[in-house]
Amino acid sequence: MRKRRTILAIFCLGQILLPSLAQAAELKIQAPRQFGYFVGDLIEAYVGIRTPQSAELQPASLPTPGPLNAWLTLRGVTVSRSKEVAGTLWHLHLTYQNFYLALDVREVEIPALSLTFQDGGEQTTVEVPSWRIRVAPLREVLPEKQENAVDYLRPDAPNVPVVERGEVRTGVLASLTVLLALLCLRDRALWPFQKRRARVFTAAARQISALAKQTTGPEFYPAAFRTLHRSLEKTAGHAILFEDLPAYLRNHPQFAPLTESFQRFFEASREAFFSETDKDLSHLFGKPDLLAFAWRLAALERAVP
């Protein structure tokens, strides 16, 4: 703005006060520079016109923003004026954009335009003449000189997969959703963060099956019975004797279908632990029946959620 005022002040000093509207054709065009424009640059121009104070610029005569030719576009036009003792000084600010793809430095012409002023019954057209600027090409930086022409070749760029921003956003949102869901499941101790109830009878059945393969004599029964007794103690929270069996089955109704097997188990167990010598208890609770009893307990245990 300061530069513009300076330019217009110089222009005013260089002008002669015009006595009539017809002499308002004396004008001056100023631009920040007239050279060094590249393709895409904006070109600013200021036009000053002095008229009698009674003269008015006709808005219809102002140029319309838009393409002017194949390489020049008028981006904007603004008009202002300042009153002086000697008349009115009109300030016309034009903004162009250069699309000239120059191969070398050359001069190009900004086209002329016409402005119409009205002063009472008199109408005068002021011609703003064409003016010239220099445009310059965009040049690639020359590579360093090589002895062998093959050295100018560059390797192929790596094949980097292109990821759309939308895909990245979708992936991030999906990851955050899964993370929040896992945090909620963990906070409420739901699957997969829910601790599974210990399956003591399943472990006992496996131990008794392994014991049956290792032991063929009567020593199998004390060890097998001891394993089942420990499992009963773990599920009840205390030692279980034969007298405690009805209460145990009331608290664990899932095992009620095995009441008869429980009774045989406690009878054979009493014989095994209170006999002075190892006995063959197959007539009370045969090995196959004992194994079936253990696995049946494991199955009923797993059926409880």
Coordinates of C-alpha atoms in Angstrom, one line a residue, residues 7-290:
I7 CA 4.0 5.4 -7.2
L8 CA 0.8 7.4 -7.5
A9 CA 2.4 10.4 -5.8
I10 CA 5.2 10.3 -8.4
F11 CA 2.6 10.0 -11.1
C12 CA 0.7 13.0 -9.8
L13 CA 3.8 15.2 -9.8
G14 CA 4.6 14.2 -13.3
Q15 CA 1.1 15.0 -14.6
I16 CA -0.2 18.3 -15.8
L17 CA -3.5 19.4 -14.5
L18 CA -6.0 18.6 -17.1
P19 CA -8.5 21.3 -17.8
S20 CA -11.2 19.1 -19.4
L21 CA -12.4 15.6 -19.5
A22 CA -11.2 15.1 -23.0
Q23 CA -7.6 15.6 -21.8
A24 CA -8.0 12.8 -19.1
A25 CA -6.4 10.4 -21.5
E26 CA -3.0 11.3 -20.0
L27 CA -2.4 8.5 -17.6
K28 CA 0.4 6.3 -16.3
I29 CA 0.8 2.6 -15.7
Q30 CA 3.0 1.3 -12.9
A31 CA 4.0 -2.2 -12.0
P32 CA 6.2 -3.6 -9.2
R33 CA 8.5 -5.0 -11.9
Q34 CA 8.5 -5.7 -15.6
F35 CA 10.6 -8.9 -15.7
G36 CA 11.2 -12.2 -13.9
Y37 CA 7.7 -13.6 -14.2
F38 CA 7.3 -17.4 -14.2
V39 CA 4.3 -19.5 -15.1
G40 CA 1.6 -19.1 -12.5
D41 CA 2.9 -15.8 -11.1
L42 CA 0.6 -12.9 -10.3
I43 CA 1.2 -9.6 -12.1
E44 CA 0.1 -6.5 -10.3
A45 CA -0.6 -3.2 -12.2
Y46 CA -1.7 0.2 -11.0
V47 CA -3.2 2.8 -13.3
G48 CA -3.7 6.4 -12.3
I49 CA -6.1 8.7 -14.2
R50 CA -6.9 12.3 -13.3
T51 CA -10.2 13.8 -14.4
P52 CA -12.3 16.9 -13.5
Q53 CA -14.1 16.4 -10.2
S54 CA -17.5 16.2 -11.9
A55 CA -16.4 13.3 -14.1
E56 CA -17.6 9.8 -13.2
L57 CA -16.1 6.5 -14.3
Q58 CA -18.7 4.2 -15.9
P59 CA -18.6 0.8 -14.1
A60 CA -19.7 -1.0 -17.2
S61 CA -16.5 0.0 -18.9
L62 CA -14.3 -1.8 -16.3
P63 CA -12.8 -5.1 -17.5
T64 CA -14.4 -8.3 -16.4
P65 CA -12.2 -10.8 -14.5
G66 CA -11.6 -14.0 -16.5
P67 CA -9.3 -15.3 -19.3
L68 CA -8.0 -12.6 -21.6
N69 CA -6.1 -14.9 -24.0
A70 CA -4.5 -18.3 -24.0
W71 CA -1.9 -17.5 -21.4
L72 CA -3.2 -14.5 -19.4
T73 CA -6.1 -14.3 -16.9
L74 CA -7.4 -11.2 -15.2
R75 CA -8.0 -12.2 -11.6
G76 CA -9.3 -9.0 -10.0
V77 CA -10.1 -5.3 -10.5
T78 CA -10.5 -2.7 -7.8
V79 CA -11.2 1.0 -8.2
S80 CA -10.9 3.9 -5.8
R81 CA -10.5 7.6 -6.1
S82 CA -9.2 10.6 -4.2
K83 CA -10.5 14.1 -4.4
E84 CA -7.9 16.9 -5.1
V85 CA -8.1 20.6 -5.7
A86 CA -7.2 20.1 -9.3
G87 CA -9.7 17.3 -9.9
T88 CA -10.2 13.6 -9.1
L89 CA -7.5 11.0 -9.2
W90 CA -8.8 7.5 -10.1
H91 CA -6.8 4.5 -8.8
L92 CA -7.3 1.3 -10.8
H93 CA -5.6 -1.8 -9.4
L94 CA -5.4 -4.8 -11.8
T95 CA -4.3 -8.3 -10.9
Y96 CA -3.3 -10.7 -13.7
Q97 CA -2.0 -14.3 -13.6
N98 CA 0.6 -15.5 -16.1
F99 CA 0.3 -19.0 -17.7
Y100 CA 2.9 -18.5 -20.4
L101 CA 5.1 -21.6 -20.4
A102 CA 8.2 -19.9 -21.7
L103 CA 11.1 -21.9 -23.1
D104 CA 13.4 -18.9 -22.9
V105 CA 13.3 -15.4 -21.6
R106 CA 11.0 -13.3 -23.8
E107 CA 8.7 -10.3 -23.8
V108 CA 4.9 -10.7 -23.8
E109 CA 2.2 -8.0 -24.0
I110 CA -0.4 -7.2 -21.5
P111 CA -3.4 -6.1 -23.6
A112 CA -4.9 -2.6 -23.7
L113 CA -8.3 -1.7 -22.2
S114 CA -10.7 1.2 -22.5
L115 CA -12.4 3.1 -19.7
T116 CA -15.4 5.4 -20.2
F117 CA -16.0 8.6 -18.2
Q118 CA -19.1 10.7 -18.1
D119 CA -19.1 14.4 -17.3
G120 CA -22.5 16.0 -17.7
G121 CA -23.5 15.5 -21.3
E122 CA -19.9 14.7 -22.4
Q123 CA -18.7 11.1 -22.5
T124 CA -15.0 10.3 -23.2
T125 CA -13.2 7.0 -23.6
V126 CA -9.7 6.7 -22.1
E127 CA -7.5 4.1 -23.7
V128 CA -5.1 2.4 -21.3
P129 CA -2.4 1.2 -23.7
S130 CA -0.8 -2.3 -23.7
W131 CA 2.5 -2.8 -21.9
R132 CA 5.1 -5.4 -21.9
I133 CA 6.7 -7.7 -19.3
R134 CA 9.4 -10.4 -19.5
V135 CA 8.6 -14.0 -18.7
A136 CA 11.3 -16.6 -17.8
P137 CA 11.3 -20.4 -18.2
L138 CA 11.4 -22.9 -15.3
R139 CA 14.7 -24.8 -15.8
E140 CA 15.8 -28.1 -14.1
V141 CA 19.0 -28.0 -12.2
L142 CA 21.7 -29.5 -14.4
P143 CA 23.1 -32.8 -13.0
E144 CA 26.8 -33.0 -12.3
K145 CA 28.8 -34.0 -15.3
Q146 CA 29.6 -37.7 -15.6
E147 CA 32.2 -39.5 -17.7
N148 CA 29.9 -42.3 -18.6
A149 CA 26.5 -41.6 -20.0
V150 CA 25.1 -44.6 -18.1
D151 CA 25.9 -42.8 -14.9
Y152 CA 23.1 -40.3 -15.6
L153 CA 20.5 -43.1 -15.3
R154 CA 18.7 -43.4 -12.0
P155 CA 17.4 -46.6 -10.4
D156 CA 13.7 -47.3 -10.6
A157 CA 11.8 -45.9 -7.7
P158 CA 10.7 -48.6 -5.1
N159 CA 7.2 -49.9 -5.6
V160 CA 5.6 -48.4 -2.5
P161 CA 1.9 -49.3 -2.1
V162 CA -0.3 -46.3 -2.1
V163 CA -2.6 -46.1 0.9
E164 CA -5.6 -43.8 0.6
R165 CA -6.3 -41.5 3.5
G166 CA -9.7 -42.9 3.8
E167 CA -8.3 -46.4 4.2
V168 CA -5.9 -45.2 6.9
R169 CA -8.8 -43.5 8.7
T170 CA -11.0 -46.6 8.5
G171 CA -8.1 -48.8 9.8
V172 CA -7.4 -46.4 12.8
L173 CA -11.1 -46.3 13.7
A174 CA -11.5 -50.1 13.5
S175 CA -8.4 -50.6 15.7
L176 CA -9.7 -48.1 18.3
T177 CA -13.1 -49.9 18.3
V178 CA -11.5 -53.3 18.9
L179 CA -9.3 -51.8 21.6
L180 CA -12.3 -50.2 23.4
A181 CA -14.2 -53.5 23.1
L182 CA -11.3 -55.4 24.7
L183 CA -11.0 -52.9 27.5
C184 CA -14.8 -53.2 28.2
L185 CA -14.6 -57.0 28.3
R186 CA -11.6 -56.9 30.6
D187 CA -13.3 -54.3 32.9
R188 CA -16.3 -56.6 33.2
A189 CA -14.2 -59.8 33.4
L190 CA -16.0 -61.3 30.4
W191 CA -14.6 -63.7 27.8
P192 CA -11.7 -64.0 27.1
F193 CA -10.7 -62.3 30.3
Q194 CA -13.0 -64.4 32.4
K195 CA -11.2 -66.8 34.7
R196 CA -12.4 -70.4 33.9
R197 CA -13.6 -72.4 36.9
A198 CA -11.1 -75.1 37.9
R199 CA -12.1 -78.5 36.6
V200 CA -10.8 -80.6 39.5
F201 CA -12.7 -83.8 38.5
T202 CA -11.3 -83.6 34.9
A203 CA -7.8 -83.4 36.3
A204 CA -8.6 -86.3 38.7
A205 CA -9.9 -88.5 35.8
R206 CA -6.7 -87.9 33.8
Q207 CA -4.5 -88.8 36.8
I208 CA -6.5 -92.0 37.5
S209 CA -6.4 -93.0 33.9
A210 CA -2.6 -92.5 33.9
L211 CA -2.4 -94.4 37.2
A212 CA -4.4 -97.3 35.7
K213 CA -1.9 -97.7 32.9
Q214 CA 1.1 -97.7 35.3
T215 CA -0.3 -99.9 38.1
T216 CA -1.9 -103.3 37.6
G217 CA -2.0 -104.5 41.3
P218 CA -4.2 -103.7 44.2
E219 CA -2.1 -100.7 45.1
F220 CA -4.0 -98.9 42.3
Y221 CA -7.1 -98.4 44.5
P222 CA -5.7 -96.4 47.4
A223 CA -4.0 -94.0 45.1
A224 CA -7.1 -93.7 42.9
F225 CA -9.4 -93.2 45.8
R226 CA -7.1 -90.6 47.4
T227 CA -7.2 -88.6 44.1
L228 CA -11.0 -88.6 44.1
H229 CA -11.2 -87.7 47.8
R230 CA -9.0 -84.6 47.2
S231 CA -11.2 -83.6 44.3
L232 CA -14.3 -83.8 46.5
E233 CA -12.6 -81.7 49.2
K234 CA -11.7 -79.0 46.6
T235 CA -15.3 -78.8 45.4
A236 CA -16.8 -78.8 48.9
G237 CA -14.2 -76.7 50.6
H238 CA -13.7 -79.3 53.4
A239 CA -13.2 -83.0 53.9
I240 CA -16.2 -85.2 52.8
L241 CA -17.1 -88.4 54.6
F242 CA -19.8 -90.8 53.8
E243 CA -22.1 -89.0 56.3
D244 CA -21.6 -85.8 54.4
L245 CA -22.6 -87.2 51.1
P246 CA -26.3 -86.1 51.2
A247 CA -25.4 -82.5 52.0
Y248 CA -22.7 -82.5 49.3
L249 CA -25.2 -83.7 46.7
R250 CA -27.7 -81.1 47.7
N251 CA -25.1 -78.4 47.2
H252 CA -23.9 -80.0 44.0
P253 CA -27.1 -81.3 42.4
Q254 CA -25.3 -81.9 39.0
F255 CA -23.7 -85.0 40.6
A256 CA -27.0 -86.4 42.0
P257 CA -27.4 -89.0 39.2
L258 CA -24.2 -90.6 40.5
T259 CA -25.5 -91.1 44.1
E260 CA -25.2 -94.9 43.9
S261 CA -21.7 -94.7 42.5
F262 CA -20.8 -92.3 45.3
Q263 CA -22.0 -94.8 47.8
R264 CA -20.0 -97.6 46.2
F265 CA -17.0 -95.3 46.1
F266 CA -17.1 -94.5 49.8
E267 CA -17.6 -98.1 50.7
A268 CA -14.7 -99.3 48.7
S269 CA -12.6 -96.4 49.9
R270 CA -13.3 -97.3 53.6
E271 CA -12.2 -100.9 52.8
A272 CA -9.1 -99.7 51.0
F273 CA -7.8 -97.3 53.7
F274 CA -8.8 -99.1 56.9
S275 CA -7.8 -102.6 55.8
E276 CA -4.4 -103.8 57.2
T277 CA -3.3 -105.4 53.9
D278 CA -3.7 -104.5 50.3
K279 CA -6.9 -106.1 49.0
D280 CA -8.3 -106.6 45.6
L281 CA -11.4 -104.3 45.6
S282 CA -12.5 -105.2 42.2
H283 CA -15.6 -106.9 43.6
L284 CA -16.6 -103.6 45.2
F285 CA -15.5 -101.1 42.6
G286 CA -13.7 -102.6 39.6
K287 CA -11.0 -100.6 37.8
P288 CA -13.2 -100.0 34.7
D289 CA -16.1 -98.8 36.9
L290 CA -13.8 -96.5 38.9

